[in-house]
Coordinates of C-alpha atoms and ligand atoms in Angstrom, one line a residue:
M1 CA -89.1 28.6 91.9
P2 CA -87.3 31.6 90.0
T3 CA -85.4 31.6 86.9
R4 CA -81.3 32.2 88.4
C5 CA -82.2 29.3 90.5
L6 CA -83.6 26.9 88.0
I7 CA -80.3 27.6 86.3
C8 CA -77.9 27.5 89.2
V9 CA -79.2 23.7 90.1
S10 CA -79.0 22.2 86.9
I11 CA -75.8 24.2 86.8
L12 CA -74.9 22.4 89.9
A13 CA -76.2 19.2 88.9
A14 CA -73.7 19.6 85.8
V15 CA -71.0 20.2 88.2
V16 CA -71.2 17.2 90.2
A17 CA -72.1 14.7 87.0
G18 CA -68.8 16.1 85.7
S19 CA -70.3 17.7 82.5
C20 CA -70.1 21.2 82.5
S21 CA -67.2 23.6 83.0
R22 CA -64.2 20.6 82.9
P23 CA -64.8 18.7 80.2
A24 CA -63.9 15.1 80.6
P25 CA -60.4 13.5 79.7
P26 CA -59.5 12.0 76.7
P27 CA -59.9 8.3 76.8
P28 CA -56.1 8.1 77.5
V29 CA -54.3 7.9 73.8
D30 CA -52.7 3.0 73.8
E31 CA -49.4 2.5 72.5
A32 CA -50.1 1.0 69.5
T33 CA -51.8 4.6 68.0
L34 CA -49.0 6.8 70.2
T35 CA -46.4 5.1 67.6
A36 CA -49.0 5.4 64.6
Q37 CA -49.3 8.5 64.9
A38 CA -45.0 8.7 65.6
L39 CA -44.3 6.7 62.6
R40 CA -46.4 8.9 60.5
R41 CA -44.6 12.3 61.7
F42 CA -41.0 9.9 61.0
D43 CA -42.4 9.5 57.6
E44 CA -43.0 13.2 56.6
N45 CA -40.1 14.6 57.9
K46 CA -38.3 11.9 55.4
F47 CA -34.4 13.2 56.1
G48 CA -32.5 13.6 59.7
M49 CA -29.0 13.6 60.7
F50 CA -26.7 10.2 61.8
I51 CA -24.4 11.7 64.2
H52 CA -21.2 8.9 65.0
W53 CA -19.1 10.6 67.6
G54 CA -16.9 8.8 70.6
L55 CA -13.5 8.3 71.2
Y56 CA -12.4 6.9 68.1
A57 CA -13.0 10.5 66.5
I58 CA -8.7 10.8 68.3
P59 CA -7.5 7.8 66.4
A60 CA -9.1 9.1 63.5
G61 CA -8.3 6.4 61.3
E62 CA -4.6 5.7 62.9
W63 CA -2.7 4.0 65.6
K64 CA 0.6 3.6 66.8
G65 CA 1.1 5.7 63.4
Q66 CA 0.0 2.5 61.5
Y67 CA -2.9 3.1 59.2
V68 CA -6.0 0.9 60.1
R69 CA -7.7 0.0 56.9
G70 CA -11.9 -0.6 57.9
I71 CA -14.8 2.6 59.4
G72 CA -13.3 4.5 61.8
E73 CA -15.5 3.7 64.4
W74 CA -14.0 -0.1 64.4
I75 CA -10.4 1.3 65.1
M76 CA -10.6 -0.8 68.2
F77 CA -11.7 -3.5 66.6
H78 CA -9.1 -4.2 63.9
A79 CA -6.6 -3.3 65.2
K80 CA -7.5 -5.3 68.1
I81 CA -7.2 -3.0 70.5
P82 CA -6.7 -3.6 74.1
V83 CA -9.3 -2.3 76.5
K84 CA -6.9 -1.0 79.0
E85 CA -5.1 0.6 76.2
Y86 CA -8.5 2.2 74.3
E87 CA -9.2 3.6 77.5
Q88 CA -6.3 6.4 77.9
L89 CA -8.0 7.8 74.9
A90 CA -10.8 9.1 77.3
A91 CA -8.4 10.3 79.0
Q92 CA -7.0 12.6 76.5
F93 CA -11.2 13.5 75.1
N94 CA -11.9 17.2 75.0
P95 CA -13.9 18.6 72.4
V96 CA -14.0 22.3 73.5
K97 CA -15.3 23.3 70.0
F98 CA -18.5 21.5 70.4
N99 CA -21.7 23.9 69.9
A100 CA -24.8 21.8 69.5
E101 CA -26.2 25.5 68.2
E102 CA -24.3 25.0 65.2
W103 CA -24.8 21.5 64.9
T104 CA -28.4 21.7 65.2
Q105 CA -28.1 24.8 62.6
L106 CA -26.3 22.7 60.3
A107 CA -28.9 19.6 60.0
Q108 CA -31.7 22.6 59.6
D109 CA -29.8 24.5 57.3
A110 CA -30.1 21.0 55.1
G111 CA -33.3 20.7 55.7
M112 CA -32.9 17.9 58.3
R113 CA -35.7 17.2 60.2
Y114 CA -34.2 14.4 63.0
L115 CA -31.5 13.6 64.8
V116 CA -29.4 10.6 66.1
I117 CA -26.4 10.3 67.8
T118 CA -24.5 7.9 69.1
A119 CA -25.4 7.4 72.9
K120 CA -23.0 4.4 72.8
H121 CA -21.4 3.2 69.9
H122 CA -19.8 -1.0 69.6
D123 CA -16.7 0.7 72.0
G124 CA -18.5 0.9 74.8
F125 CA -17.8 4.4 75.6
A126 CA -21.1 6.9 76.6
M127 CA -20.7 10.1 75.1
Y128 CA -23.4 11.3 77.7
H129 CA -23.2 11.3 81.8
S130 CA -24.1 7.2 83.1
K131 CA -25.2 6.5 86.2
A132 CA -24.3 2.5 85.1
S133 CA -21.2 3.2 84.2
P134 CA -18.3 5.9 84.8
Y135 CA -17.2 4.8 81.4
N136 CA -18.2 8.0 80.0
I137 CA -17.8 11.1 79.0
V138 CA -18.3 13.2 82.2
D139 CA -16.5 11.2 84.4
A140 CA -13.7 10.0 82.1
T141 CA -12.3 12.6 79.9
P142 CA -10.9 16.4 81.1
Y143 CA -14.1 17.2 79.4
G144 CA -16.6 16.5 82.3
K145 CA -19.8 17.8 81.2
D146 CA -22.8 16.0 79.0
P147 CA -23.1 17.7 75.4
M148 CA -26.7 15.6 75.3
V149 CA -28.5 17.7 77.5
E150 CA -27.2 20.9 74.8
L151 CA -28.2 18.5 71.9
A152 CA -31.5 17.7 72.9
A153 CA -32.5 21.2 74.2
A154 CA -31.1 22.6 70.9
C155 CA -33.4 19.5 68.5
A156 CA -36.1 20.6 71.1
R157 CA -36.4 24.3 70.9
R158 CA -35.7 23.5 66.7
G159 CA -38.5 21.0 65.9
I160 CA -36.0 19.2 65.4
G161 CA -36.5 14.6 66.3
F162 CA -33.8 14.3 68.3
G163 CA -32.2 10.8 69.1
F164 CA -29.8 8.1 70.5
Y165 CA -28.0 5.2 68.5
Y166 CA -27.8 2.4 70.9
S167 CA -25.2 -0.2 70.9
Q168 CA -27.0 -3.3 72.1
D169 CA -25.4 -6.3 72.1
Q170 CA -21.8 -5.6 70.7
D171 CA -19.6 -4.1 73.5
W172 CA -15.8 -4.2 73.5
H173 CA -14.9 -2.9 76.6
E174 CA -16.9 -5.4 78.9
P175 CA -15.9 -9.1 79.3
H176 CA -19.7 -10.4 78.8
G177 CA -20.1 -7.1 75.3
R178 CA -20.2 -9.3 72.3
G179 CA -16.9 -8.5 70.2
N180 CA -13.6 -8.6 72.0
T181 CA -12.2 -11.4 71.8
W182 CA -8.8 -10.3 72.3
D183 CA -9.2 -8.8 75.6
F184 CA -12.3 -11.5 76.7
P185 CA -11.9 -15.2 74.8
A186 CA -13.9 -16.8 78.2
E187 CA -17.2 -17.9 77.3
R188 CA -19.5 -14.7 77.8
N189 CA -22.9 -14.3 80.1
P190 CA -25.4 -11.7 77.8
Q191 CA -27.4 -11.2 80.3
I192 CA -24.9 -10.1 82.8
Y193 CA -24.0 -7.8 80.4
F194 CA -27.6 -6.9 79.4
Q195 CA -28.7 -6.5 83.3
G196 CA -26.7 -4.5 84.1
K197 CA -25.5 -2.2 81.7
V198 CA -28.3 -2.7 78.6
L199 CA -31.3 -1.8 80.7
P200 CA -30.0 1.5 83.0
Q201 CA -28.1 2.8 80.1
V202 CA -31.2 2.5 78.6
Q203 CA -33.7 3.6 80.9
E204 CA -30.9 6.5 81.2
L205 CA -31.7 7.2 78.1
L206 CA -35.6 8.1 78.0
T207 CA -35.2 9.7 81.5
G208 CA -32.9 11.6 81.5
Y209 CA -33.2 13.9 77.8
G210 CA -37.1 14.9 77.2
P211 CA -39.4 13.1 74.5
L212 CA -36.9 11.2 72.3
A213 CA -37.9 10.5 68.8
L214 CA -35.7 7.6 68.0
I215 CA -33.9 4.6 69.6
W216 CA -31.5 3.3 66.9
F217 CA -30.3 0.0 68.4
D218 CA -27.8 -1.6 66.2
T219 CA -26.4 -5.4 65.7
P220 CA -28.5 -7.3 67.8
G221 CA -26.7 -10.7 67.6
M222 CA -26.8 -12.6 70.4
L223 CA -29.9 -10.8 72.4
S224 CA -32.8 -13.7 72.9
E225 CA -36.4 -13.3 72.3
Q226 CA -37.2 -12.6 75.9
Q227 CA -34.1 -10.0 76.1
V228 CA -35.7 -7.7 72.9
T229 CA -38.8 -8.6 73.9
E230 CA -37.7 -6.4 77.5
L231 CA -35.7 -4.2 75.7
R232 CA -38.9 -2.9 73.6
R233 CA -41.5 -2.6 76.5
L234 CA -39.3 -0.9 79.0
V235 CA -38.8 1.8 75.9
K236 CA -42.6 2.3 75.7
R237 CA -43.1 2.1 78.9
H238 CA -41.1 5.4 79.4
Q239 CA -41.7 7.1 76.3
P240 CA -44.9 5.7 74.1
S241 CA -44.0 7.5 71.5
C242 CA -40.6 6.8 70.8
L243 CA -39.3 4.7 67.7
L244 CA -37.8 1.6 67.9
N245 CA -35.2 0.5 63.8
S246 CA -35.7 -3.1 62.7
R247 CA -32.1 -3.5 64.3
I248 CA -33.5 -3.6 67.7
G249 CA -33.9 -7.7 66.6
H250 CA -36.0 -10.6 66.5
G251 CA -38.5 -8.1 64.3
K252 CA -39.8 -6.1 67.1
G253 CA -38.7 -2.9 65.8
D254 CA -41.7 -0.6 65.0
Y255 CA -40.3 0.2 60.6
L256 CA -37.3 -1.2 58.6
Q257 CA -33.7 -0.6 58.5
T258 CA -32.2 -1.1 55.5
S259 CA -28.9 -2.1 55.3
D260 CA -26.0 0.4 55.8
N261 CA -26.2 2.4 52.4
A262 CA -28.8 0.1 50.6
I263 CA -31.5 2.1 49.1
P264 CA -33.9 -0.9 47.9
I265 CA -34.3 -0.7 44.7
Q266 CA -37.7 -0.4 44.3
V267 CA -40.9 1.8 45.7
H268 CA -41.3 -0.5 48.7
T269 CA -44.5 0.0 50.4
K270 CA -45.6 -2.5 52.9
V271 CA -43.8 -1.4 55.6
K272 CA -42.1 2.2 56.5
W273 CA -38.3 1.7 56.1
E274 CA -35.3 4.1 56.5
V275 CA -31.6 4.3 54.9
P276 CA -29.1 4.5 56.7
A277 CA -26.0 6.2 54.7
T278 CA -22.7 7.8 54.9
L279 CA -20.7 11.3 53.3
N280 CA -18.4 9.5 52.3
D281 CA -16.4 6.0 53.4
T282 CA -16.7 5.7 57.3
W283 CA -18.8 6.6 59.8
G284 CA -16.9 7.6 62.5
Y285 CA -14.5 10.9 62.2
K286 CA -11.6 9.0 59.7
K287 CA -8.9 11.9 58.4
N288 CA -7.8 10.7 55.4
D289 CA -10.9 9.8 54.5
Q290 CA -12.1 12.5 51.7
N291 CA -14.4 10.4 49.7
W292 CA -16.8 12.7 49.4
K293 CA -20.2 12.0 47.8
D294 CA -21.3 14.9 45.1
P295 CA -24.5 16.7 46.8
A296 CA -25.4 15.8 43.3
D297 CA -25.5 12.2 44.0
L298 CA -27.0 12.7 47.1
I299 CA -30.0 14.8 46.2
A300 CA -30.9 12.4 43.7
K301 CA -30.4 9.5 46.4
L302 CA -32.4 11.3 48.7
T303 CA -35.3 11.9 45.5
D304 CA -34.8 7.7 44.7
I305 CA -35.4 6.9 48.7
A306 CA -38.6 9.3 49.0
A307 CA -39.9 8.1 45.8
K308 CA -39.0 4.4 46.5
G309 CA -41.7 5.5 50.2
G310 CA -37.9 5.5 52.5
N311 CA -36.5 8.2 54.8
Y312 CA -32.9 9.2 54.6
L313 CA -30.6 9.3 57.2
L314 CA -27.4 10.9 56.3
N315 CA -24.4 10.9 58.8
V316 CA -22.0 13.1 59.8
G317 CA -18.8 12.3 61.9
P318 CA -17.5 15.3 64.1
D319 CA -13.5 15.0 64.5
A320 CA -12.4 15.0 68.7
E321 CA -12.7 18.5 68.8
G322 CA -16.7 18.3 67.6
V323 CA -16.4 19.6 64.6
I324 CA -18.0 19.1 61.7
P325 CA -15.6 18.1 59.1
E326 CA -15.9 21.9 56.2
P327 CA -17.0 18.7 53.5
S328 CA -19.7 17.6 55.3
Q329 CA -20.7 20.8 55.9
K330 CA -20.6 22.2 52.7
I331 CA -22.8 19.1 51.2
L332 CA -25.3 19.2 53.3
R333 CA -25.7 22.9 52.8
T334 CA -26.5 22.2 49.0
V335 CA -28.6 19.7 49.8
G336 CA -29.9 22.3 52.0
R337 CA -30.5 25.0 48.9
W338 CA -32.2 22.5 47.2
L339 CA -34.2 21.0 49.6
A340 CA -35.5 25.2 50.7
A341 CA -36.9 25.6 47.1
N342 CA -38.1 22.0 46.6
G343 CA -38.5 20.5 49.4
E344 CA -43.1 20.5 49.0
A345 CA -41.7 17.5 46.9
I346 CA -40.0 15.8 49.3
F347 CA -41.4 15.8 52.3
G348 CA -44.6 14.9 53.6
T349 CA -45.0 13.0 50.1
T350 CA -45.7 9.4 49.5
A351 CA -44.0 7.3 47.3
S352 CA -44.5 7.3 43.7
P353 CA -47.7 5.5 42.5
F354 CA -45.1 4.1 39.2
Y355 CA -42.4 1.6 39.3
V356 CA -38.9 2.7 39.5
D357 CA -37.3 2.8 36.1
G358 CA -34.1 3.6 34.9
I359 CA -31.8 7.1 36.5
S360 CA -33.3 9.7 34.9
W361 CA -36.6 10.5 37.1
R362 CA -38.5 9.7 39.6
V363 CA -41.8 10.5 41.2
T364 CA -42.9 11.0 44.9
A365 CA -46.8 12.2 45.1
K366 CA -49.5 14.3 47.2
P367 CA -53.4 14.3 47.4
S368 CA -54.4 15.7 43.4
R369 CA -50.1 16.0 43.0
L370 CA -47.3 14.2 41.4
Y371 CA -43.5 15.3 41.2
L372 CA -41.8 14.4 38.4
H373 CA -38.4 14.5 39.8
L374 CA -36.2 15.0 36.5
L375 CA -32.6 14.3 37.7
E376 CA -30.8 13.7 34.6
W377 CA -31.9 16.9 31.9
P378 CA -34.2 15.6 29.0
G379 CA -33.8 18.1 26.2
T380 CA -36.5 20.1 25.3
K381 CA -39.2 17.4 25.5
F382 CA -39.9 14.7 28.5
R383 CA -43.1 11.4 28.3
L384 CA -44.5 10.4 31.2
A385 CA -46.4 7.4 29.9
G386 CA -49.1 5.7 32.3
L387 CA -50.4 8.2 33.6
E388 CA -55.4 7.9 33.0
T389 CA -55.3 10.2 35.5
E390 CA -56.5 13.8 33.7
V391 CA -53.2 16.8 34.7
K392 CA -54.8 19.8 35.1
Q393 CA -52.4 22.3 35.5
A394 CA -48.4 21.7 35.6
H395 CA -45.4 23.8 36.6
F396 CA -41.9 24.0 37.6
L397 CA -41.4 24.4 41.8
A398 CA -38.8 26.1 41.7
N399 CA -40.5 29.6 40.3
G400 CA -43.5 28.6 39.8
L401 CA -43.5 29.0 36.0
A402 CA -46.5 26.6 33.5
V403 CA -44.6 24.0 31.5
P404 CA -46.6 23.3 28.4
F405 CA -47.5 19.7 27.9
K406 CA -50.6 17.5 26.4
Q407 CA -52.0 14.6 27.6
S408 CA -53.4 11.5 25.2
G409 CA -54.6 8.5 26.0
T410 CA -52.0 7.3 29.4
A411 CA -48.8 9.6 28.3
V412 CA -48.0 12.9 28.9
D413 CA -46.4 14.4 26.7
F414 CA -43.8 18.1 28.4
E415 CA -42.0 20.7 26.8
L416 CA -38.8 21.9 28.1
P417 CA -36.4 24.5 28.3
P418 CA -33.4 23.7 26.9
K419 CA -31.5 24.0 30.3
P420 CA -32.7 22.6 34.4
V421 CA -34.3 25.5 36.2
D422 CA -32.3 23.6 38.8
P423 CA -28.8 22.0 38.1
Y424 CA -29.3 18.8 40.2
N425 CA -33.0 18.2 39.6
T426 CA -35.8 19.5 38.4
V427 CA -39.0 19.6 39.7
V428 CA -42.0 19.5 37.7
V429 CA -45.8 19.5 39.7
L430 CA -48.9 18.0 38.2
T431 CA -52.0 19.2 39.3
L432 CA -54.3 16.4 38.4
A433 CA -58.0 16.2 38.5
D434 CA -57.5 13.0 41.5
P435 CA -56.8 13.4 44.5
V436 CA -54.9 9.7 44.2
A437 CA -53.8 9.5 40.9
R438 CA -54.5 6.8 38.7
V439 CA -52.0 5.2 36.9
A440 CA -52.5 2.1 33.7
A441 CA -51.8 -1.5 34.2
G442 CA -48.3 -2.1 33.2
Y443 CA -47.3 1.3 34.6
R444 CA -48.1 1.3 39.4
A445 CA -45.2 0.3 41.9
E446 CA -46.5 -3.2 41.9
D447 CA -46.2 -3.8 38.3
I448 CA -42.7 -4.7 38.5
P449 CA -41.3 -5.7 34.5
D450 CA -39.4 -8.9 33.2
R451 CA -36.1 -6.6 32.1
V452 CA -35.2 -4.8 35.5
E453 CA -32.1 -2.6 35.5
L454 CA -29.9 -2.0 38.2
W455 CA -28.3 0.7 37.8
A456 CA -24.1 1.0 39.0
W457 CA -25.9 3.6 40.8
T458 CA -28.7 2.8 43.0
A459 CA -25.9 -0.5 44.2
R460 CA -24.3 -0.2 47.9
L461 CA -20.6 0.5 47.2
V462 CA -18.6 -2.2 49.5
G463 CA -14.7 -2.0 50.0
E464 CA -12.6 1.5 50.4
E465 CA -11.6 1.4 46.8
I466 CA -14.7 0.6 44.6
R467 CA -16.1 4.4 43.7
Y468 CA -18.7 5.7 41.2
D469 CA -18.1 7.8 38.4
R470 CA -21.0 10.5 37.9
A471 CA -20.1 11.4 35.0
R472 CA -19.6 8.2 33.4
R473 CA -22.2 6.3 35.0
S474 CA -20.4 3.5 36.5
A475 CA -18.6 1.7 38.9
T476 CA -15.0 1.6 39.1
R477 CA -11.9 0.1 40.4
F478 CA -13.2 -3.3 42.0
V479 CA -9.6 -3.8 43.8
K480 CA -9.0 -6.9 46.0
V481 CA -7.1 -5.6 48.5
D482 CA -8.4 -7.0 51.7
S483 CA -11.7 -8.4 53.0
P484 CA -14.3 -7.7 52.2
G485 CA -13.4 -7.0 48.4
N486 CA -14.8 -4.4 46.0
E487 CA -18.0 -4.5 45.2
L488 CA -21.7 -3.8 44.4
R489 CA -24.9 -5.6 46.2
W490 CA -28.3 -3.9 45.1
Y491 CA -31.1 -4.8 47.3
P492 CA -34.7 -6.1 45.9
Y493 CA -36.6 -6.1 49.2
G494 CA -39.0 -9.1 48.0
A495 CA -39.3 -6.6 44.7
L496 CA -38.0 -9.9 42.3
G497 CA -39.0 -13.1 42.2
G498 CA -38.5 -16.2 40.0
E499 CA -35.6 -17.6 37.2
Y500 CA -33.6 -14.7 35.5
Q501 CA -31.3 -14.2 33.5
V502 CA -28.5 -11.7 33.4
E503 CA -27.3 -9.3 31.1
L504 CA -24.0 -6.9 32.1
T505 CA -23.4 -4.0 31.0
Y506 CA -20.1 -1.9 31.0
A507 CA -16.9 -1.1 29.5
C508 CA -12.7 -2.2 29.5
E509 CA -10.0 -1.1 27.5
N510 CA -8.7 -4.3 25.4
H511 CA -5.1 -4.2 27.8
R512 CA -7.5 -4.5 30.9
A513 CA -9.4 -7.4 29.6
G514 CA -9.5 -10.5 30.7
S515 CA -10.3 -10.6 35.0
R516 CA -13.1 -13.2 36.3
F517 CA -16.2 -12.1 37.6
R518 CA -18.9 -13.6 39.8
I519 CA -22.5 -12.2 40.4
G520 CA -23.9 -13.9 43.2
V521 CA -26.9 -14.4 45.7
H522 CA -27.4 -14.1 49.2
P523 CA -29.7 -14.6 51.0
S524 CA -27.7 -12.8 54.1
N525 CA -24.8 -11.1 55.1
T526 CA -22.8 -13.9 55.3
E527 CA -24.0 -16.5 52.3
M528 CA -23.9 -17.1 48.6
T529 CA -25.9 -19.6 47.7
Q530 CA -25.7 -18.9 43.5
S531 CA -23.3 -17.6 41.1
L532 CA -23.1 -17.0 38.1
T533 CA -19.2 -16.2 36.5
G534 CA -17.8 -14.8 33.5
Q535 CA -15.0 -13.2 32.0
I536 CA -14.7 -9.2 31.2
E537 CA -13.7 -8.7 28.2
A538 CA -12.4 -6.3 25.5
T539 CA -14.6 -3.2 25.0
G540 CA -12.1 -0.7 23.9
G541 CA -13.4 1.1 26.5
R542 CA -16.9 1.6 25.3
F543 CA -20.2 0.5 26.9
L544 CA -21.1 -2.9 25.5
T545 CA -23.9 -5.5 27.3
R546 CA -23.3 -8.6 27.2
R547 CA -25.0 -11.5 28.4
V548 CA -23.9 -13.6 31.2
P549 CA -24.4 -17.6 30.6
G550 CA -26.8 -19.4 33.2
A551 CA -29.2 -18.4 35.5
I552 CA -30.2 -16.5 38.8
T553 CA -33.0 -17.3 40.9
L554 CA -34.6 -14.9 42.7
G555 CA -37.0 -15.3 46.0
P556 CA -38.5 -13.1 48.4
D557 CA -35.8 -13.9 50.6
D558 CA -33.1 -12.8 49.1
L559 CA -31.5 -10.1 51.2
F560 CA -29.2 -9.0 48.0
I561 CA -27.0 -9.5 44.5
S562 CA -23.4 -8.9 44.3
F563 CA -21.4 -8.2 41.5
S564 CA -17.4 -7.9 42.4
L565 CA -14.3 -9.4 40.4
P566 CA -12.8 -11.6 43.3
E567 CA -9.7 -12.9 41.9
E568 CA -8.2 -10.5 40.3
D569 CA -7.2 -6.8 40.8
R570 CA -5.7 -5.7 37.6
S571 CA -9.2 -4.7 36.5
A572 CA -8.9 -1.3 37.9
D573 CA -10.4 -0.5 34.5
V574 CA -13.6 -2.1 34.2
R575 CA -16.3 0.4 34.3
L576 CA -19.9 -1.5 35.7
Q577 CA -23.1 0.9 34.9
R578 CA -25.5 -1.6 35.6
L579 CA -27.0 -5.3 35.2
T580 CA -30.3 -5.8 33.3
L581 CA -32.2 -8.9 35.1
I582 CA -34.3 -10.4 32.4
R583 CA -37.4 -12.5 34.0
R584 CA -37.7 -16.7 32.4
K585 CA -40.6 -17.5 34.5
Ligands
LIG1 O1 -21.5 -1.6 62.7 C1 -22.5 -0.4 63.2 C2 -21.2 1.0 62.3 O2 -20.7 1.0 63.1 C3 -22.3 1.7 62.1 O3 -23.0 2.4 63.1 C4 -23.7 1.5 61.1 C5 -24.3 2.4 60.9 O4 -25.8 2.0 60.2 N1 -23.7 0.5 62.0 C6 -23.7 -1.2 62.1 C7 -23.2 -1.6 60.5 O5 -23.8 -2.3 60.7

């Protein structure tokens, strides 16, 4: 047979066998692999924009001329507004200034890499075009358009991951949803609500807006394990790469959602996690809430979270016209400018190989690199203790200039200029001789020391009056006006175990002394199983450290440790800098 024919025959044979021009299709990728890939992307993204937007932006914290305490999106609940009255807000909702390009531009300017918006919050109103309920932005408002279509498209164009928040159990608009006892005192049938609203609406979200990075469920409440399993299956059947946060309930999430504004006290790498956080004290727009966080604080918190292995989901609450408040925009753009120069030390990094010590510096890592974040300028010298790996070179990330250093044993001593390179956080890049930093025993992330400092800066602040004073590194205004009182909470997420004595570092003007304080141990949001109490002594306004009588025992299941002044309201001048836990056993 001539050669040409031989080639023809073999090509024909190959085509018949399906092995020539068309390569065999890749094996189908299973759900677990897709979820793992999505989690890796999520982990690398580190910083996201949360958006709480709904009808509650109209009353903006005031009902019938009265100020309503609490977070803005809870106004219906706190003021016990009847459904029939609250529903009328829809007829006024006309956010003509909503502009998806502007919102996503802001997210990008801030350095945020994913965005999560309320599709339906606890008030039950769908902020997208739902066929399952006429109580939605297209059918019930003069606006008559679906903002989520534009937002999803703008995110896709800019490469920002897009996700929906959905309140899957709490729904004050529905007789069988949870929470509204003022309109619906009768016993509810959660299955009617779940089948009739939740499943169809979640399916709409999964099928109408392109690929979703995640669905962010909230307050799982009374949903049964079977219902949650069904919900998870629904999501993964339509979009196997779509991540689920742990607030779906019953341990069925893909990653851990920490409590609101709650940063774990130490490096936490057993699971992937995310901190949802407010820019002021509310999620939904509230016109009187001007307690904006300082950009310096946000940059430090983003760094702290990245160093501990988590993600930061930072909230904005647009107003009823669709405008993100000016202060939020300004603050976020400041954070973005820092990230534009220093993002390499945040995005795609892994957690610190060192345990977290104090509040003035943190470390993030990449292969053959450590990033030393100097959150407070140490002066002209800084010692990094406990590093066994050889440091080849060190330079400032923002300007590339070399940083002189000497390494002896496991200590690296840096020589620094008198002033920071960046006023918020100066990053020093260490190039290592090993791909993974070797850290000496006693300094490793898992080697939690016997003295652990819980600084006010790292606490979650609960209450409307309490404030963190950055200049004095302390929390103040522990006024008790209403329940819940003003308090600080620290979340160990399993980092602490054993019996601890407690020291308090605080300052109090002499004439303000005498208030009783309480340190509590809480296995859940509604329980306190141990407490230590004592009296605030006069310190002449200086910070002093005092040992608290007694001890607390902490176990892996304890959710948080609190500090409050539960009985008095004359203690507004007490400044708490930190608690120190000293391990006894
Ligand atoms: O009740 C909600 C609240 O309104 C807000 O949506 C936050 C965000 O994490 N989640 C719930 C409380 O944890």
